[in-house]
C-alpha positions as a Python dict, from the first residue, in 0.01 Angstrom:
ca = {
    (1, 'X'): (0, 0, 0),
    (2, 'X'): (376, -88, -76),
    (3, 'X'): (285, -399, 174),
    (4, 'X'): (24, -502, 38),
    (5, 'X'): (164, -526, -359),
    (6, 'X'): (446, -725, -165),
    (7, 'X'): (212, -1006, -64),
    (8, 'X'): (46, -1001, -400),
    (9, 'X'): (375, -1023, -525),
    (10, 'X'): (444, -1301, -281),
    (11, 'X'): (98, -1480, -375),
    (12, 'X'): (172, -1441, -782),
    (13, 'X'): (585, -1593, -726),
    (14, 'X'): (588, -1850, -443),
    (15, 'X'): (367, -2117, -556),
    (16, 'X'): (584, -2107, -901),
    (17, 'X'): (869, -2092, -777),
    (18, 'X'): (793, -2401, -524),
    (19, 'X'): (672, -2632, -815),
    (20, 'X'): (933, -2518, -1074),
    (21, 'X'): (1250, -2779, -1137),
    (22, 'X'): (1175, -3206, -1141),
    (23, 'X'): (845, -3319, -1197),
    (24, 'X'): (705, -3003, -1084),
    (25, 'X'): (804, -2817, -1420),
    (26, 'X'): (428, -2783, -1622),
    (27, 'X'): (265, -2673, -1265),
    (28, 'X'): (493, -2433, -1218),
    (29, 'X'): (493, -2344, -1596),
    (30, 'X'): (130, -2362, -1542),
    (31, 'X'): (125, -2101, -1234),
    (32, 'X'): (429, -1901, -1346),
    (33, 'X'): (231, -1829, -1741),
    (34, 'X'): (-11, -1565, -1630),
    (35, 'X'): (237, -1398, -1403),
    (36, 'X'): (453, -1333, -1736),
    (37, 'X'): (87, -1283, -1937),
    (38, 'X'): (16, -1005, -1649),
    (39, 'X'): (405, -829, -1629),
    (40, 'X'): (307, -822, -2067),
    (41, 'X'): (-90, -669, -2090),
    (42, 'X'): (42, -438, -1802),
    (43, 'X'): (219, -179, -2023),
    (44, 'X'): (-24, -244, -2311),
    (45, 'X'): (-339, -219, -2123),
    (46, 'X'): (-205, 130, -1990),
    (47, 'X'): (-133, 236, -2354),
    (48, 'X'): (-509, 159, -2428),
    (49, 'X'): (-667, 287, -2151),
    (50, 'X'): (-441, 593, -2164),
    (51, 'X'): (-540, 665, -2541),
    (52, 'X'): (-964, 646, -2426),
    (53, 'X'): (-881, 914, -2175),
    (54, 'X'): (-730, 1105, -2412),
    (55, 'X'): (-877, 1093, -2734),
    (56, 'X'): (-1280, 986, -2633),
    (57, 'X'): (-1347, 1081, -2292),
    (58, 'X'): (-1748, 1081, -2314),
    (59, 'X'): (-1678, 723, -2441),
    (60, 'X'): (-1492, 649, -2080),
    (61, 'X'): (-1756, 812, -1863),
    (62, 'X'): (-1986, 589, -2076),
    (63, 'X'): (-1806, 274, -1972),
    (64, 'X'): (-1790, 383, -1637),
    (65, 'X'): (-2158, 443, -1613),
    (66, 'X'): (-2210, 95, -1702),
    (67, 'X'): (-2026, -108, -1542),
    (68, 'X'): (-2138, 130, -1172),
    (69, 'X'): (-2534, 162, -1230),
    (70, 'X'): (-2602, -196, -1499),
    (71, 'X'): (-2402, -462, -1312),
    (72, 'X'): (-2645, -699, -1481),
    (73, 'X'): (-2711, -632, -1784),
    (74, 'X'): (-2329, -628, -1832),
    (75, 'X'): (-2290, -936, -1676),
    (76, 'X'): (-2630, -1065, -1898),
    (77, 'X'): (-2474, -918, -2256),
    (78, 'X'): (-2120, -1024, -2180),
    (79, 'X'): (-2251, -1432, -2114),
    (80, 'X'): (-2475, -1385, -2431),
    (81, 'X'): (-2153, -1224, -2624),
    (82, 'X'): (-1895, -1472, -2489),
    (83, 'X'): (-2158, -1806, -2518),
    (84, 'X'): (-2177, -1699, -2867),
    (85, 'X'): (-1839, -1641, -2968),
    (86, 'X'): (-1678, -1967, -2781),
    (87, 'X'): (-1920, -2138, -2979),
    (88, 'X'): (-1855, -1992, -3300),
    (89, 'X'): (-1513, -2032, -3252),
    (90, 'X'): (-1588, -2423, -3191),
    (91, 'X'): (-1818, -2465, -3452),
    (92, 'X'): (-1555, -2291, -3687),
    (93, 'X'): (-1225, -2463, -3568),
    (94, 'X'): (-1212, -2651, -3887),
    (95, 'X'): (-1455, -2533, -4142),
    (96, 'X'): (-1332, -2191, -4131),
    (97, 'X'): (-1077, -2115, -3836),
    (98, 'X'): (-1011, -1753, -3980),
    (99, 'X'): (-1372, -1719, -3909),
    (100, 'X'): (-1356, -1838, -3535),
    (101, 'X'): (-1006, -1634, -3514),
    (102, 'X'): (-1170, -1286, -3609),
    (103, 'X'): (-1462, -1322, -3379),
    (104, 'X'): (-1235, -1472, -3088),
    (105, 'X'): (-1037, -1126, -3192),
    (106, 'X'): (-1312, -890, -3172),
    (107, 'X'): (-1428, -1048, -2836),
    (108, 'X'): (-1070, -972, -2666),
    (109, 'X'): (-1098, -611, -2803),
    (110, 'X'): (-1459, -598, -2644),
    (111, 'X'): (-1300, -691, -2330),
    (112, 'X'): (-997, -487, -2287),
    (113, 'X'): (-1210, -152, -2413),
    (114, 'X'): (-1443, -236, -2170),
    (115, 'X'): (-1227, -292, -1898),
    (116, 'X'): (-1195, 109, -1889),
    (117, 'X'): (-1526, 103, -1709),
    (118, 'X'): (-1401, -171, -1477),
    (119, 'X'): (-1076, -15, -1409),
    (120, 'X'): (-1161, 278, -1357),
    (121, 'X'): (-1439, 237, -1088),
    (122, 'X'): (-1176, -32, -880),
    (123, 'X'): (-914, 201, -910),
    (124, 'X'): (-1135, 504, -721),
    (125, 'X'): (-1294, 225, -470),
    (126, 'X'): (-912, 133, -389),
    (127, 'X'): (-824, 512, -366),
    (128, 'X'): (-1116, 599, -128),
    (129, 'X'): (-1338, 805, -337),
    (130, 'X'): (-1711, 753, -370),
    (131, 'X'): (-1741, 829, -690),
    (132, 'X'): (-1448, 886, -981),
    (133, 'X'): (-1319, 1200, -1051),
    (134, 'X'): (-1245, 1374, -1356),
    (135, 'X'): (-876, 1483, -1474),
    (136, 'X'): (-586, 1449, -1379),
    (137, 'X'): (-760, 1175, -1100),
    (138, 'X'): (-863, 955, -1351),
    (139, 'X'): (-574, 867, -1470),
    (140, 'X'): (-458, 784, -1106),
    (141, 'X'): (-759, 567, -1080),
    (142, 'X'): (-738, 353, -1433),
    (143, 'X'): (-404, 306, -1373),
    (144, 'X'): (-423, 115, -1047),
    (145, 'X'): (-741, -35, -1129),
    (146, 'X'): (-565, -181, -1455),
    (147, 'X'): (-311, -315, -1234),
    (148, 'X'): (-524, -477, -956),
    (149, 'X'): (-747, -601, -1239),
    (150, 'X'): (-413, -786, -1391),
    (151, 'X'): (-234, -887, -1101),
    (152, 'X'): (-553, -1021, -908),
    (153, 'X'): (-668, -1215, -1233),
    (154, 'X'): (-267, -1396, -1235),
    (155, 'X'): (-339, -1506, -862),
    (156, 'X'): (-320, -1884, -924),
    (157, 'X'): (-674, -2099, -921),
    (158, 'X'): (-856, -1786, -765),
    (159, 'X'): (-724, -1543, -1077),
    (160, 'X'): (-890, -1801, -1337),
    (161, 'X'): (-1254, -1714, -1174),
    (162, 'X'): (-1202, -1347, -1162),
    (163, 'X'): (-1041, -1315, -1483),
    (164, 'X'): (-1337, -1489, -1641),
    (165, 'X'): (-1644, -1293, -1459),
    (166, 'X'): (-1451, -947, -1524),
    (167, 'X'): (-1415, -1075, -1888),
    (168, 'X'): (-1779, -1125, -1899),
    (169, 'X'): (-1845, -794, -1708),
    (170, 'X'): (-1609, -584, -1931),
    (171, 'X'): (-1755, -733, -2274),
    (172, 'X'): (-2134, -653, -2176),
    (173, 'X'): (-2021, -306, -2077),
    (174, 'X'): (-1854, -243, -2385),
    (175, 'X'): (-2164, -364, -2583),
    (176, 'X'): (-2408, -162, -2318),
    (177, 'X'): (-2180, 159, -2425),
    (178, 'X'): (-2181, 120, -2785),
    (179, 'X'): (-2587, 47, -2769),
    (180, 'X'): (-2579, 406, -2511),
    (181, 'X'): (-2699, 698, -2683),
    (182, 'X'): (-2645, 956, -2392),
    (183, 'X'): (-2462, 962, -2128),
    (184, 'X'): (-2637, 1134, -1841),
    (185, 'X'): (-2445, 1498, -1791),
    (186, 'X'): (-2455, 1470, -1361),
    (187, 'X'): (-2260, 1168, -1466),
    (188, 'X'): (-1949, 1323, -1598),
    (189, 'X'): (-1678, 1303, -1361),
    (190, 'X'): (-1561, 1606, -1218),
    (191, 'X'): (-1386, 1848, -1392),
    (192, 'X'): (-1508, 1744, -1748),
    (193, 'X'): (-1680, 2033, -1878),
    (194, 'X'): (-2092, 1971, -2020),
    (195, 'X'): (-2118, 1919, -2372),
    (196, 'X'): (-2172, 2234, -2568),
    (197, 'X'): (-2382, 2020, -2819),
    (198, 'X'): (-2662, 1923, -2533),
    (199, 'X'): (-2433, 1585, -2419),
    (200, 'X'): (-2518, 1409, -2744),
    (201, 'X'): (-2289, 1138, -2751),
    (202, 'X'): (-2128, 978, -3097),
    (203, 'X'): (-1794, 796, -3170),
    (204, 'X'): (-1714, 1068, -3405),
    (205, 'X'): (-1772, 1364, -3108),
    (206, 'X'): (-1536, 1149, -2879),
    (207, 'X'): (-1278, 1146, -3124),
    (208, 'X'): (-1305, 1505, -3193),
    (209, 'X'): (-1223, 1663, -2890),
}
């Protein structure tokens, strides 16, 4: 593990560091930016993904359950969703750029709340387990899959295409979850007890608990 985040480490620095100084400054300004964008949504994305454990739960598992058993209808929402908003955001850009800002705004909160699903199920694949487990595991699990999911997407050239097909991935979940009803109860991750109310699941029950 510790020598494998050294050569990721390795990957993320060298080519900046190579191309930075002389007429090499904007490539390596150009590979170097989404090292620093990673070391930033880092912390921040933990915050988030901490406060969804905590405070909806059912919400999470919901997430999860999306991104594991609907890879494409995630995939098919999150192009529809991202299409849309790109081109509102274009159509916008002078008319009415608050317009295209909000929407632009509301897509990156898409993502990152659906990137609970994704980093969640990446951080149990990288841990060994078949399936995620419930607390205090799950915390293990987002955790590193936050931080593969930041560190691989800052990987010059190769990061751009990930970033963008987890983007897509992570915005259809998100819409799949809030469209979800139910979550399935052999679904909830171990140690999460059944829902008392029959495993009717609402924003307002996640919050409540």
């Amino acid at each position: 593990m510790k020598r494998g985040a050294a050569a990721l480490l390795g990957l993320l620095l060298f080519p900046s560091l190579a191309l930075a100084g002389g007429k090499g400054d904007a490539a390596g300004a150009l590979l170097f930016g989404p090292l620093f964008t990673a070391l930033v949504l880092l912390p921040t994305g933990w915050a988030l993904q901490a406060l969804l454990l905590a405070h909806a739960p059912r919400r999470g598992q919901t997430l999860l359950h999306a991104v594991q058993r609907h890879r494409w209808k995630t995939i098919l929402l999150g192009v529809l969703n991202s299409g849309f908003v790109f081109f509102l955001v274009a159509v916008t850009g002078k008319a009415a750029p608050a317009l295209g800002f909000l929407a632009l705004l509301g897509w990156i909160l898409l993502a990152l709340v659906g990137s609970h699903g994704l980093a969640r199920s990446l951080g149990a694949k990288v841990l060994g387990r078949e399936q995620p487990s419930g607390p205090p595991g799950d915390l293990a699990e987002v955790s590193l899959g936050w931080a593969v999911l930041i560190f691989a997407s800052a990987i010059p050239i190769l990061g751009l295409f990930l970033a963008a097909y987890w983007c897509v991935r992570a915005t259809g979940a998100a819409i799949l979850a809030l469209l979800a009803v139910e979550v399935p109860v052999a679904e909830v991750g171990a140690g999460e007890d059944p829902d008392p109310a029959g495993g009717v699941k609402d924003g307002v029950g996640d919050l409540e608990r």
